[in-house]
PDB file of C-alpha atoms in Angstrom:
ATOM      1  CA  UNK A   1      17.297   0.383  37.911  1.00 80.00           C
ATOM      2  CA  UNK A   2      20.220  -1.408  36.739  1.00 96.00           C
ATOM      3  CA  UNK A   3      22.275  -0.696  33.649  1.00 96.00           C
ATOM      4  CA  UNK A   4      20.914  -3.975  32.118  1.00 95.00           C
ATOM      5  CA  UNK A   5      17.222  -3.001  32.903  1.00 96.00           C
ATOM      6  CA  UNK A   6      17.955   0.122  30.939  1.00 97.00           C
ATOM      7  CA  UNK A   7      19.815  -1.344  27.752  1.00 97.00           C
ATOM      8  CA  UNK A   8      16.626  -3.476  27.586  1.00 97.00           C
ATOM      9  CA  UNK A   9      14.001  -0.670  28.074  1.00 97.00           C
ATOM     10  CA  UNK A  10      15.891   1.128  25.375  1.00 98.00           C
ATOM     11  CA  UNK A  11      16.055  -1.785  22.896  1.00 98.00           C
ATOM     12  CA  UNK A  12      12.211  -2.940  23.678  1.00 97.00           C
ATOM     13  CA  UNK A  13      11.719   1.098  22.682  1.00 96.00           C
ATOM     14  CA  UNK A  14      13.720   0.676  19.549  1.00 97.00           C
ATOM     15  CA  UNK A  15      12.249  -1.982  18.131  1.00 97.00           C
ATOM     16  CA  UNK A  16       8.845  -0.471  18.525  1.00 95.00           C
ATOM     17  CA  UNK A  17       9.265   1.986  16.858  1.00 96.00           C
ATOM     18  CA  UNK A  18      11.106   0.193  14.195  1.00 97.00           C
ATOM     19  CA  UNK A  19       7.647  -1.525  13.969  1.00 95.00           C
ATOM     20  CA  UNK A  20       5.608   1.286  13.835  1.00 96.00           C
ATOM     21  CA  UNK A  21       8.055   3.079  11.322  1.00 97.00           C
ATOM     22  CA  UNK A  22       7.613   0.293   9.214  1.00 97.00           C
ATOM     23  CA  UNK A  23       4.084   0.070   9.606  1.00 97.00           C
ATOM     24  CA  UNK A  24       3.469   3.840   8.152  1.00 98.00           C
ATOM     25  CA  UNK A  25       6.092   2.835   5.288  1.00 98.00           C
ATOM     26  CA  UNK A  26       4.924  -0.130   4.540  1.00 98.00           C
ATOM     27  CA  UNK A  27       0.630   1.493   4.052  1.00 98.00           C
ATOM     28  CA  UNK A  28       1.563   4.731   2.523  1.00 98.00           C
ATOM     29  CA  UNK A  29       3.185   2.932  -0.242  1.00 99.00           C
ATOM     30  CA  UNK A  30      -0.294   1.477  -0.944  1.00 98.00           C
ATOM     31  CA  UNK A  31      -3.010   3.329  -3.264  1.00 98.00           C
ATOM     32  CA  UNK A  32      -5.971   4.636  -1.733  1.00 98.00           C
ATOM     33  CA  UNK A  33      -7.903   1.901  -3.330  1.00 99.00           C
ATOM     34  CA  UNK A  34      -5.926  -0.727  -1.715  1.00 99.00           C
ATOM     35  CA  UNK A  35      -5.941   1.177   1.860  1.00 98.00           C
ATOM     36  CA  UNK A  36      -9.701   1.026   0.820  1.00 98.00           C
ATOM     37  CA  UNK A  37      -9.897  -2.630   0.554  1.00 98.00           C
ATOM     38  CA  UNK A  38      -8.184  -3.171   4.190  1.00 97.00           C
ATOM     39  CA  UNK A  39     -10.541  -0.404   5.619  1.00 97.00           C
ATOM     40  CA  UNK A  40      -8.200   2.304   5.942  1.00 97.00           C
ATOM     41  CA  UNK A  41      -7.810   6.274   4.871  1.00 97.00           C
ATOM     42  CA  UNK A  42      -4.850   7.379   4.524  1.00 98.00           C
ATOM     43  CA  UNK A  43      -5.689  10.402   6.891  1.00 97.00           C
ATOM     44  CA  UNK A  44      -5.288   7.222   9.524  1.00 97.00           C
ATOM     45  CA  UNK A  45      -2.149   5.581   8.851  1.00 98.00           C
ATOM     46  CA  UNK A  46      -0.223   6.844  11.423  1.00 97.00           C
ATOM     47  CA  UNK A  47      -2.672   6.568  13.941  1.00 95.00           C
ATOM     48  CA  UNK A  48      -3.179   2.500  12.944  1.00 95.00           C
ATOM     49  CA  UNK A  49       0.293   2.526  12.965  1.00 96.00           C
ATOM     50  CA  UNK A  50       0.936   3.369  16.573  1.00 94.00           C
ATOM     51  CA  UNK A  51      -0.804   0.257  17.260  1.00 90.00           C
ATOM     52  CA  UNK A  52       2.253  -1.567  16.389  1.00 72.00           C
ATOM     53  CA  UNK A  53       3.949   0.218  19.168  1.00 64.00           C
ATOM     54  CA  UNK A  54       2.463  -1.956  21.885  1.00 63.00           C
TER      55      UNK A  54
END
């Protein structure tokens, strides 16, 4: 594996979780009526949010 290969493994891995740190930010500051209306608990959030990883 070359150094390049790696600096871009570890970049592709910071940006997703970037994303999915932002996802769980971005739905917990919503009410539970509002997670409601999307379809979501917030008992869930982080699990949704790991979609955002891939």
């Amino acid at each position: 594996m070359s150094i390049y290969s790696i600096a871009t493994h570890v970049r592709s891995s910071l940006e997703r979780y970037r994303n999915y740190r932002r996802a769980v930010r971005e739905l917990s500051a919503l009410d539970d009526h509002q997670l409601g209306d999307i379809g979501l608990v917030r008992s869930r959030i982080e699990e949704v949010a790991r979609g955002t990883m891939h």
